[in-house]
Every structure is written in structure tokens, then in C-alpha cells.
mmCIF file of C-alpha atoms in Angstrom:
data_model
loop_
_atom_site.group_PDB
_atom_site.id
_atom_site.type_symbol
_atom_site.label_atom_id
_atom_site.label_comp_id
_atom_site.label_asym_id
_atom_site.label_seq_id
_atom_site.Cartn_x
_atom_site.Cartn_y
_atom_site.Cartn_z
ATOM 1 C CA ALA X 156 3.577 -9.553 -6.123
ATOM 2 C CA VAL X 157 2.776 -5.771 -6.360
ATOM 3 C CA VAL X 158 1.558 -3.939 -3.460
ATOM 4 C CA VAL X 159 -0.523 -0.828 -4.088
ATOM 5 C CA VAL X 160 -1.015 1.314 -1.154
ATOM 6 C CA CYS X 161 -3.475 4.428 -0.721
ATOM 7 C CA VAL X 162 -4.539 6.504 2.220
ATOM 8 C CA LYS X 163 -8.169 7.313 3.375
ATOM 9 C CA TRP X 164 -8.449 10.037 6.059
ATOM 10 C CA GLY X 165 -11.161 12.173 7.225
ATOM 11 C CA THR X 166 -14.539 12.605 5.616
ATOM 12 C CA LYS X 167 -13.864 14.165 2.297
ATOM 13 C CA TYR X 168 -13.589 10.660 0.369
ATOM 14 C CA ASP X 169 -15.462 7.604 1.580
ATOM 15 C CA ALA X 170 -14.818 3.890 1.299
ATOM 16 C CA ASP X 171 -16.568 3.943 -2.111
ATOM 17 C CA TYR X 172 -13.529 5.661 -3.337
ATOM 18 C CA VAL X 173 -11.095 3.264 -2.185
ATOM 19 C CA ASN X 174 -13.345 0.279 -3.284
ATOM 20 C CA LYS X 175 -13.382 1.742 -6.939
ATOM 21 C CA LEU X 176 -9.708 2.355 -6.897
ATOM 22 C CA ALA X 177 -9.240 -1.112 -5.945
ATOM 23 C CA ASP X 178 -11.824 -2.462 -8.475
ATOM 24 C CA GLY X 179 -9.581 -0.512 -11.224
ATOM 25 C CA VAL X 180 -6.438 -1.970 -9.983
ATOM 26 C CA ARG X 181 -8.069 -5.673 -10.027
ATOM 27 C CA ARG X 182 -9.436 -4.762 -13.769
ATOM 28 C CA HIS X 183 -6.216 -3.514 -15.140
ATOM 29 C CA LEU X 184 -3.220 -4.993 -13.276
ATOM 30 C CA SER X 185 -2.585 -8.666 -14.411
ATOM 31 C CA LEU X 186 0.207 -8.964 -12.041
ATOM 32 C CA PRO X 187 -0.249 -10.579 -8.561
ATOM 33 C CA HIS X 188 -1.054 -7.858 -6.326
ATOM 34 C CA ARG X 189 -2.533 -6.624 -2.913
ATOM 35 C CA VAL X 190 -4.392 -3.351 -2.328
ATOM 36 C CA VAL X 191 -3.652 -1.825 0.926
ATOM 37 C CA CYS X 192 -5.276 1.362 2.445
ATOM 38 C CA PHE X 193 -4.073 3.091 5.582
ATOM 39 C CA THR X 194 -7.156 4.542 6.895
ATOM 40 C CA ASP X 195 -8.444 6.304 10.217
ATOM 41 C CA ASP X 196 -11.537 4.564 9.302
ATOM 42 C CA PRO X 197 -11.834 1.081 7.709
ATOM 43 C CA ALA X 198 -15.776 1.100 7.630
ATOM 44 C CA ASP X 199 -17.294 -0.273 4.575
ATOM 45 C CA ILE X 200 -14.028 -0.848 2.821
ATOM 46 C CA ASP X 201 -14.364 -4.187 0.723
ATOM 47 C CA ASP X 202 -12.996 -7.184 2.362
ATOM 48 C CA TYR X 203 -10.227 -7.978 -0.223
ATOM 49 C CA ILE X 204 -8.735 -4.807 0.654
ATOM 50 C CA MET X 205 -5.993 -5.043 3.376
ATOM 51 C CA THR X 206 -6.499 -1.994 5.979
ATOM 52 C CA ALA X 207 -3.943 -0.733 8.330
ATOM 53 C CA ALA X 208 -4.385 1.971 10.935
ATOM 54 C CA LEU X 209 -3.358 5.600 10.252
ATOM 55 C CA PRO X 210 -1.972 6.840 13.468
ATOM 56 C CA GLN X 211 -3.065 10.382 14.605
ATOM 57 C CA ILE X 212 0.098 12.706 14.335
ATOM 58 C CA ASP X 213 -0.398 16.170 16.000
ATOM 59 C CA GLY X 214 -0.248 18.787 13.448
ATOM 60 C CA MET X 215 -0.745 16.465 10.440
ATOM 61 C CA SER X 216 -4.155 16.255 8.464
ATOM 62 C CA GLY X 217 -5.242 15.523 5.003
ATOM 63 C CA TRP X 218 -2.735 14.619 2.138
ATOM 64 C CA TRP X 219 0.159 15.170 4.494
ATOM 65 C CA TYR X 220 -0.712 11.516 5.660
ATOM 66 C CA LYS X 221 0.628 10.361 2.428
ATOM 67 C CA ALA X 222 4.125 10.928 3.563
ATOM 68 C CA TYR X 223 3.529 8.725 6.408
ATOM 69 C CA LEU X 224 3.773 5.944 3.795
ATOM 70 C CA PHE X 225 7.494 6.239 3.452
ATOM 71 C CA SER X 226 8.078 6.228 7.315
ATOM 72 C CA GLN X 227 9.646 3.136 9.113
ATOM 73 C CA GLU X 228 6.538 2.767 11.076
ATOM 74 C CA ALA X 229 4.365 2.299 7.875
ATOM 75 C CA ARG X 230 6.950 -0.236 6.552
ATOM 76 C CA GLU X 231 6.816 -2.257 9.615
ATOM 77 C CA ALA X 232 2.968 -2.152 9.738
ATOM 78 C CA LEU X 233 2.863 -3.850 6.075
ATOM 79 C CA GLN X 234 5.675 -6.364 6.994
ATOM 80 C CA ALA X 235 3.663 -7.469 10.074
ATOM 81 C CA ALA X 236 0.620 -8.205 8.108
ATOM 82 C CA PRO X 237 0.044 -12.013 7.678
ATOM 83 C CA TRP X 238 -0.355 -11.494 4.061
ATOM 84 C CA TYR X 239 2.901 -9.962 3.561
ATOM 85 C CA LYS X 240 4.832 -12.584 5.433
ATOM 86 C CA ALA X 241 3.029 -15.212 3.334
ATOM 87 C CA LEU X 242 4.251 -13.387 0.191
ATOM 88 C CA ALA X 243 7.487 -13.105 1.439
ATOM 89 C CA ASN X 244 7.766 -16.811 2.336
ATOM 90 C CA GLN X 245 6.962 -17.426 -1.467
ATOM 91 C CA GLY X 246 9.788 -15.103 -2.595
ATOM 92 C CA ALA X 247 7.158 -12.770 -3.905
ATOM 93 C CA ILE X 248 8.464 -9.712 -1.813
ATOM 94 C CA GLY X 249 11.771 -8.130 -2.589
ATOM 95 C CA ARG X 250 11.679 -8.639 -6.268
ATOM 96 C CA SER X 251 10.760 -6.073 -8.973
ATOM 97 C CA VAL X 252 8.684 -7.256 -11.913
ATOM 98 C CA ASP X 253 11.852 -7.787 -13.878
ATOM 99 C CA GLY X 254 13.219 -10.080 -11.100
ATOM 100 C CA GLN X 255 15.743 -7.795 -9.753
ATOM 101 C CA THR X 256 15.877 -7.247 -6.112
ATOM 102 C CA ASP X 257 16.532 -4.210 -3.816
ATOM 103 C CA GLY X 258 16.708 -6.416 -0.862
ATOM 104 C CA GLN X 259 13.809 -4.597 0.787
ATOM 105 C CA THR X 260 10.276 -4.386 -0.456
ATOM 106 C CA ASN X 261 8.851 -4.477 -4.034
ATOM 107 C CA CYS X 262 10.583 -1.700 -5.584
ATOM 108 C CA ARG X 263 12.475 -1.660 -8.519
ATOM 109 C CA THR X 264 16.275 -0.498 -8.368
ATOM 110 C CA ASN X 265 17.514 2.239 -10.688
ATOM 111 C CA ASP X 266 21.149 1.609 -10.108
ATOM 112 C CA PRO X 267 22.600 0.987 -13.474
ATOM 113 C CA ALA X 268 24.942 -1.506 -11.609
ATOM 114 C CA ASP X 269 21.918 -3.810 -11.043
ATOM 115 C CA ALA X 270 21.488 -4.312 -14.532
ATOM 116 C CA SER X 271 22.986 -7.492 -16.384
#
């Protein structure tokens, strides 16, 4: 499964932008997937979109929160979600679309040694 992640922070963009993004993903991505939005305000985000709390970090605002997605804390938040555990139990997490694994999340490996 593919996990599509976005960030919604503040009031510049409302839940409608997240909902439209997820609708576009559903329309155009034929692979099994989940959409996750890290946000400070999950109000009005459609129910089929998973939400995760975006922490308040001193000195961070706006698009800087995108950097949070690469943190261990964000990874642990995803891995703690019940839907993530269900996908992992089905073997859908940890493999790229071509079946190779990086042993972590749904990331394609770029190491030529992994090619068979």
C-alpha cells in the first residue's frame, strides 16, 4: 500500500484543500493507498482521510512543518495508527510497488545492489 502524507497548518488552507487532494489521489492512484494529513486542526477533513496531530514546535510555522514528516516522531505516529498496523500485518508495509523492501516503510530502495 502507498501512504500519501500531507500537512495542513494554520488558516491559509482549509480542510477543503485536503479533501480535494485526497479525492484526486483516489481518482488517479489505482494502487491500494491511505491518505494521512498531519494537522493542527482536523475539523472538516473527510472521514476516509487519516489524521495525525501536528505538534506545536517553538519557532516553527507554515511550510517548515513539512520537515517534521521526516522525523522519528512522525514515523512513530504513523506506525502507532491501527490502520498502519493492519497493513503491516498484511505485509503491505515495507515493500515498494515493485516488491523490493527497505525494511522500514513503503519506500523504494535506490541501491543498485537491491536490483535482481
